[in-house]
Amino acid sequence: NSLIIDAARDKIFLTHIFNKNIYTCSHENSKINFEKLIILISDFLNSNKSTIEEIETIYVNRGPGSFAGIRNSL
């Protein structure tokens, strides 16, 4: 049960791997979305009937890309 966060470029990509299923979504990479990144993640997991407590591993893209995007992902 893994979550992948990639906000290093012009879009925020979220990927959830759960029981051999892969779920993805993307959002525009803007200051507004950075400020509500945890809400985007929570809504994404809820739409896949999962919670942050169930995530075993979190992967974050460390670049290359936008420093602000990488920092906010971490």
PDB file of C-alpha atoms in Angstrom:
ATOM      1  CA  ASN A   1       0.000   0.000   0.000  1.00  0.00           C
ATOM      2  CA  SER A   2       2.044   2.915  -1.344  1.00  0.00           C
ATOM      3  CA  LEU A   3       1.567   6.589  -2.127  1.00  0.00           C
ATOM      4  CA  ILE A   4       3.694   8.397  -4.726  1.00  0.00           C
ATOM      5  CA  ILE A   5       3.822  12.213  -4.708  1.00  0.00           C
ATOM      6  CA  ASP A   6       5.384  14.103  -7.618  1.00  0.00           C
ATOM      7  CA  ALA A   7       5.096  17.899  -7.490  1.00  0.00           C
ATOM      8  CA  ALA A   8       8.444  18.769  -9.055  1.00  0.00           C
ATOM      9  CA  ARG A   9       7.044  19.902 -12.403  1.00  0.00           C
ATOM     10  CA  ASP A  10       4.042  21.771 -13.835  1.00  0.00           C
ATOM     11  CA  LYS A  11       1.496  19.282 -12.429  1.00  0.00           C
ATOM     12  CA  ILE A  12       1.063  17.517  -9.114  1.00  0.00           C
ATOM     13  CA  PHE A  13       0.761  13.786  -9.705  1.00  0.00           C
ATOM     14  CA  LEU A  14      -0.528  11.437  -7.025  1.00  0.00           C
ATOM     15  CA  THR A  15      -0.405   7.670  -7.410  1.00  0.00           C
ATOM     16  CA  HIS A  16      -1.818   5.137  -4.982  1.00  0.00           C
ATOM     17  CA  ILE A  17      -0.870   1.478  -5.315  1.00  0.00           C
ATOM     18  CA  PHE A  18      -3.155  -0.790  -3.315  1.00  0.00           C
ATOM     19  CA  ASN A  19      -3.786  -4.541  -3.659  1.00  0.00           C
ATOM     20  CA  LYS A  20      -2.252  -4.664  -7.161  1.00  0.00           C
ATOM     21  CA  ASN A  21      -4.481  -1.745  -8.279  1.00  0.00           C
ATOM     22  CA  ILE A  22      -3.035   1.585  -9.390  1.00  0.00           C
ATOM     23  CA  TYR A  23      -4.974   4.833  -8.955  1.00  0.00           C
ATOM     24  CA  THR A  24      -3.730   8.198 -10.234  1.00  0.00           C
ATOM     25  CA  CYS A  25      -4.777  11.821 -10.361  1.00  0.00           C
ATOM     26  CA  SER A  26      -3.201  15.131 -11.281  1.00  0.00           C
ATOM     27  CA  HIS A  27      -3.680  18.777 -10.376  1.00  0.00           C
ATOM     28  CA  GLU A  28      -2.240  22.020 -11.641  1.00  0.00           C
ATOM     29  CA  ASN A  29       0.950  22.873  -9.807  1.00  0.00           C
ATOM     30  CA  SER A  30       0.171  26.283  -8.322  1.00  0.00           C
ATOM     31  CA  LYS A  31       0.726  28.094  -5.047  1.00  0.00           C
ATOM     32  CA  ILE A  32      -2.915  27.509  -4.115  1.00  0.00           C
ATOM     33  CA  ASN A  33      -2.536  23.742  -4.583  1.00  0.00           C
ATOM     34  CA  PHE A  34       0.724  23.714  -2.608  1.00  0.00           C
ATOM     35  CA  GLU A  35      -1.098  25.303   0.293  1.00  0.00           C
ATOM     36  CA  LYS A  36      -3.731  22.571   0.240  1.00  0.00           C
ATOM     37  CA  LEU A  37      -1.544  19.614  -0.797  1.00  0.00           C
ATOM     38  CA  ILE A  38      -2.499  17.539   2.244  1.00  0.00           C
ATOM     39  CA  ILE A  39      -6.194  18.132   1.438  1.00  0.00           C
ATOM     40  CA  LEU A  40      -5.613  16.984  -2.158  1.00  0.00           C
ATOM     41  CA  ILE A  41      -3.878  13.853  -0.863  1.00  0.00           C
ATOM     42  CA  SER A  42      -6.620  13.140   1.684  1.00  0.00           C
ATOM     43  CA  ASP A  43      -9.390  13.603  -0.906  1.00  0.00           C
ATOM     44  CA  PHE A  44      -7.502  11.386  -3.369  1.00  0.00           C
ATOM     45  CA  LEU A  45      -7.105   8.594  -0.828  1.00  0.00           C
ATOM     46  CA  ASN A  46     -10.740   8.919   0.284  1.00  0.00           C
ATOM     47  CA  SER A  47     -11.884   8.576  -3.327  1.00  0.00           C
ATOM     48  CA  ASN A  48      -9.985   5.269  -3.420  1.00  0.00           C
ATOM     49  CA  LYS A  49     -11.534   4.174  -0.109  1.00  0.00           C
ATOM     50  CA  SER A  50      -8.241   4.445   1.747  1.00  0.00           C
ATOM     51  CA  THR A  51      -6.731   6.598   4.496  1.00  0.00           C
ATOM     52  CA  ILE A  52      -3.281   7.964   5.219  1.00  0.00           C
ATOM     53  CA  GLU A  53      -3.048   5.581   8.181  1.00  0.00           C
ATOM     54  CA  GLU A  54      -3.209   2.618   5.777  1.00  0.00           C
ATOM     55  CA  ILE A  55      -0.267   3.820   3.679  1.00  0.00           C
ATOM     56  CA  GLU A  56       2.853   1.750   4.343  1.00  0.00           C
ATOM     57  CA  THR A  57       5.295   3.574   2.071  1.00  0.00           C
ATOM     58  CA  ILE A  58       5.423   7.123   0.710  1.00  0.00           C
ATOM     59  CA  TYR A  59       7.638   7.969  -2.267  1.00  0.00           C
ATOM     60  CA  VAL A  60       8.439  11.570  -3.219  1.00  0.00           C
ATOM     61  CA  ASN A  61      10.073  12.776  -6.433  1.00  0.00           C
ATOM     62  CA  ARG A  62      13.244  14.620  -5.348  1.00  0.00           C
ATOM     63  CA  GLY A  63      13.937  16.195  -8.710  1.00  0.00           C
ATOM     64  CA  PRO A  64      15.053  17.516 -10.952  1.00  0.00           C
ATOM     65  CA  GLY A  65      12.360  20.140 -10.937  1.00  0.00           C
ATOM     66  CA  SER A  66      10.883  22.962  -8.945  1.00  0.00           C
ATOM     67  CA  PHE A  67      12.533  23.412  -5.553  1.00  0.00           C
ATOM     68  CA  ALA A  68       9.262  24.683  -4.060  1.00  0.00           C
ATOM     69  CA  GLY A  69       7.381  21.666  -5.426  1.00  0.00           C
ATOM     70  CA  ILE A  70       9.906  19.213  -4.023  1.00  0.00           C
ATOM     71  CA  ARG A  71      10.003  21.022  -0.663  1.00  0.00           C
ATOM     72  CA  ASN A  72       6.209  21.025  -0.354  1.00  0.00           C
ATOM     73  CA  SER A  73       6.002  17.346  -1.264  1.00  0.00           C
ATOM     74  CA  LEU A  74       8.434  16.452   1.488  1.00  0.00           C
TER      75      LEU A  74
END
